[in-house]
Structure formats: C-alpha cells, structure tokens
Amino acid sequence: MPDRHLKYVLIGGQTAGNCARWLRERGADGEILIVGREPDLPYYRPDCSKDYLRGEKSRQEALFRPPEWYEEQSVEVLRKVSAVSLDATARTLGLSNGQEVSFEKLLIATGANVRRMNVPGSELEGIFYLRTLANSDAIREAAAGKRVVLIGGSYIATEVAASLTELGSQCTLVMLEPVALSRTFGERAGRFFQDRLEEHGVTLHGEDALERFEGAGGRVTKVVTRNGLELEADAVVVGVGVVPDVSLAQKAGLQIGESGGVVCDASLQTPAPGIYAAGDIAEYDSVVHGRRLRVEHWDVSFNQGKAVALGMLGDDRPYDVVPYFFSDLSDWASLEYVGPAARWEREVVRGSIEDGRFSIFYLEGDRVLAALAVGRSEDIEHAVRWISSGARLGERTEELADLSTDLAEL
Ligand SMILES: Cc1cc2nc3c(=O)[nH]c(=O)nc-3n(C[C@H](O)[C@H](O)[C@H](O)COP(=O)(O)OP(=O)(O)OC[C@H]3O[C@@H](n4cnc5c(N)ncnc54)[C@H](O)[C@@H]3O)c2cc1C
C-alpha cells in the first residue's frame, strides 16, 4: 500500500517548479509534490556558469521562487530525495526516503548528467564538471585566479572560461572543433566568439583532444593533449556534453528514443496516460519540425513545464514553441539562437560581424532552419515565424542580408 496518494507528483528542478506554478495559476486543486535530489529548491541552472559562478548573484537570487512561495502555493518540495522506482501501471513511485506514493498525474523532468571523460588521471583531484550550484561553488573556490584548462568547445567551456577570466584566472581551452562554438553555429559565428575570448586573454587550441591528466600528490597539475601539448593546470573544468538522465523512465519500461530521451507525443505525454516527460529528457513529436526532437535548452525545459501543467489540466494541445537558446560570454558577447539545425546548406549574414551586431540565418534551399542573433534580438522573432510556418522565402532569401529590408514584410 502506498504511504500517500497525491494528485500531482513532479520529479525534477525548475521544470517541475514551473509546472507547479502553472498548475496553481490555472486553478489546480489537490496536493502537488515536487521530488528533487538536489539540496536546493528549484533554481535557474544557467547561472551556474555565469553570474553565480562570478559571485555576482547569490544562491537566493538564483532560486526559481523563494521558499515562502512554496508554502503560499501549497506546493510541497522534497529535497535530497530521489525517485528510485516507478510503476507506470499501478501509478506508484518509490522514493529514496523509503516512502511509496501514488499519483494521478506525473511529470518526469530528471534532466541530464554530465558526460565524463575516462582518460588516465581522471581520478585526480582538481578536475571539475559543472551541472549544479554546488559544482559552481567548487569551481570558483579551486579555480578563481589560477591556471585553468577547460576541455570542450561548446557553451559550457566557453562561458566558464569567460567567467573565470573575469575572476583573474588564466584560461586555456582545448577542443575537438577547429573554432569554439562552431558545431552549433558554424565557423563564421564561432570565429566571432573565439575572437572575443582571445581578446580577453583566453588561449584556445582547436582540433585537439584530451589525452591524459598528470598530477602530483593526488592533484591534477597538467593536461596532456593528443597533439602533444603539455598545459600546466591548477584546475581543470570539463564541459563535453550531457547524457539525458532517463534511468527512472527506462526502469519503468518507458520507451527511449534515438537521441536517448523519453519518447512522448506532441503534447509531451508518454504512452502511459497521465505520465509526462519534459526538459532535457523529452524526445517529443515536434509539430514545428515534423520529427521527433530533443533539445537541451533552458527555455524549452521551462516552457515545457508550463505545457505539461496545462496538459495535466486537460488542455493537451501540441507543444509548438520554436526552441530558443541563449548564451553569454560574461558581458563580452551574448547570443540568441532559434532552430535548431544540425545541418544547413548556407548562411546569410545580416548586419556586421566586425561591429558585433549581426544575425546569421541558416538555410536549406529557401527555408530558414535556424537563426543566430548577436545584438540583433529583433531578427529572432522573424526567424521564429518562418521556422514555425516552414515558410519558403523563394528568391527573397538574398534580401535577408539587406539591412534596408523590413523582415516583417518577408
Ligand atoms: C552550467 C550550465 C549553464 C547552462 N546555460 C544555459 C544557457 O545559457 N542557455 C540555455 O538555454 N541552457 C543552458 N543550460 C541548459 C539548461 O540549464 C538545461 O537545458 C535545463 O536546466 C534542463 O532542465 P531540466 O528541468 O530538464 O533538467 P535539470 O535542470 O537538469 O533538472 C533536473 C533535476 O532533476 C533531478 N533528478 C534527476 N533524477 C532524479 C530522480 N530520480 N529523483 C529526483 N530528482 C531527480 C536532478 O538532480 C535535477 O535537479 C545550462 C546548463 C548548465 C549545466
């Protein structure tokens, strides 16, 4: 027999928090329980590599909602508690505190775990991964003002390199790609961001890979690369991607899709009625893209938390928001991106890359698949419109580059 019966059980962090918020905003009654294994209340994870890492934002400020909000809204949060088993037919959840709860509706938003490097020396101290506020604290403490080697050329390594540089660290980055951030945004955009990093003193080594760590007294002292670089390091931060945490869903027999996420329909419901997936783990039927999609964007997780709340209340319209991503290299450069596009045929640049005010439209034929904006947020809404409608711009794609074109007319 379950110890308790609840109407809504939400597993995770901020996606769960936002789901609870929308359940209440839309008048849901009945008990809401959030189960999360971290010690903190749901918080804004992107801060971990940005303001929070730089010490410009407090832990309190990073919270999704202050502690009193949960009381006011009658939302119970179990912290440092994991959901360890799920019976999707009996609709029960086993918790690491020994309790078993039954539910009417369940959200699984278990996020992702960092991908770990397994090379000689991986066990040394001073090698960090970043996912949580606690990881961010540990990195600040060990790496501020020191020689830091970052592994990875995507947004985690570049954002951390920028933040630590602001804290007086000497940062060197090693990455597989020729230019930072080029995997997602292409080499042209990547070059712009890499230039900003280099201008501020970050050294970047592209087309190279981590070979091993060396250390003394159990602590890392050096990073050795495949190309033979030997980089002195007081600390190392590894940012080489994440793996969706589908362990609970998988054990419960829910289907895992090609991208490693939990398969769900266009309104984020899994084949088990009343059980939803959202955020980094959700591999959903995207009505915008006409295929299954899974993205690891904060905005998507957050919005999907809302969509699930509405779905739980009977409004199960398809989730049709075009995925939006943002990233900041301290205050040196910020980007916004909508899409996503894994491949594209050509890029059209609008504005001036040299002046740091530009957009890049990623095209296949005459269709815009994705867009990046730096200092030109106003272009993003048009890209969203074209992506969501699958618009064909015909001959007019060339006009995207012309600043005198009013994009609203395209
Ligand atoms: C350092 C950093 C910077 C980022 N910056 C950006 C950015 O600038 N822009 C952007 O768009 N995205 C960014 N992201 C990505 C973004 O934060 C994620 O896409 C988003 O947090 C995913 O939300 P989620 O709710 O799916 O998962 P998470 O935020 O990972 O939350 C999942 C929670 O569930 C908990 N959990 C897992 N399993 C269980 C279980 N069995 N029982 C109980 N609890 C469990 C986890 O501990 C975690 O607290 C960043 C991520 C990181 C780590």
PDB file of N, CA, C and O in Angstrom, residues 3 82 218 248 265 280 285 320 323 358:
ATOM      1  N   ASP A   3       2.209   4.926   0.855  1.00  0.00           N
ATOM      2  CA  ASP A   3       2.097   5.705   2.088  1.00  0.00           C
ATOM      3  C   ASP A   3       1.169   6.901   1.915  1.00  0.00           C
ATOM      4  O   ASP A   3       0.556   7.359   2.862  1.00  0.00           O
ATOM      5  N   SER A  82      15.427  11.128  -4.023  1.00  0.00           N
ATOM      6  CA  SER A  82      15.336  10.661  -5.413  1.00  0.00           C
ATOM      7  C   SER A  82      14.116   9.780  -5.596  1.00  0.00           C
ATOM      8  O   SER A  82      13.729   9.057  -4.674  1.00  0.00           O
ATOM      9  N   GLY A 218      48.200  13.504  -5.758  1.00  0.00           N
ATOM     10  CA  GLY A 218      46.776  13.225  -5.949  1.00  0.00           C
ATOM     11  C   GLY A 218      46.009  14.350  -6.605  1.00  0.00           C
ATOM     12  O   GLY A 218      44.796  14.265  -6.780  1.00  0.00           O
ATOM     13  N   LEU A 248      15.258   6.399 -14.442  1.00  0.00           N
ATOM     14  CA  LEU A 248      13.974   6.066 -13.812  1.00  0.00           C
ATOM     15  C   LEU A 248      12.947   5.638 -14.875  1.00  0.00           C
ATOM     16  O   LEU A 248      12.270   4.616 -14.728  1.00  0.00           O
ATOM     17  N   ASP A 265       4.516  12.156 -26.874  1.00  0.00           N
ATOM     18  CA  ASP A 265       3.782  12.654 -28.036  1.00  0.00           C
ATOM     19  C   ASP A 265       3.944  14.174 -28.161  1.00  0.00           C
ATOM     20  O   ASP A 265       4.724  14.786 -27.429  1.00  0.00           O
ATOM     21  N   ASP A 280      15.220  18.357 -20.669  1.00  0.00           N
ATOM     22  CA  ASP A 280      16.335  17.699 -21.365  1.00  0.00           C
ATOM     23  C   ASP A 280      16.042  16.248 -21.733  1.00  0.00           C
ATOM     24  O   ASP A 280      16.674  15.705 -22.647  1.00  0.00           O
ATOM     25  N   ASP A 285       7.313  14.607 -30.244  1.00  0.00           N
ATOM     26  CA  ASP A 285       6.949  14.787 -31.648  1.00  0.00           C
ATOM     27  C   ASP A 285       6.779  16.275 -31.883  1.00  0.00           C
ATOM     28  O   ASP A 285       5.757  16.842 -31.496  1.00  0.00           O
ATOM     29  N   ASP A 320       4.248  23.648 -29.403  1.00  0.00           N
ATOM     30  CA  ASP A 320       4.669  24.129 -30.728  1.00  0.00           C
ATOM     31  C   ASP A 320       5.572  25.359 -30.656  1.00  0.00           C
ATOM     32  O   ASP A 320       5.593  26.174 -31.577  1.00  0.00           O
ATOM     33  N   PRO A 323      12.249  26.126 -30.407  1.00  0.00           N
ATOM     34  CA  PRO A 323      13.270  26.119 -29.362  1.00  0.00           C
ATOM     35  C   PRO A 323      14.200  27.343 -29.427  1.00  0.00           C
ATOM     36  O   PRO A 323      14.689  27.704 -30.504  1.00  0.00           O
ATOM     37  N   PHE A 358      24.979  41.440 -35.494  1.00  0.00           N
ATOM     38  CA  PHE A 358      24.649  40.674 -36.701  1.00  0.00           C
ATOM     39  C   PHE A 358      23.703  39.518 -36.388  1.00  0.00           C
ATOM     40  O   PHE A 358      23.566  39.119 -35.226  1.00  0.00           O
TER      41      PHE A 358
END
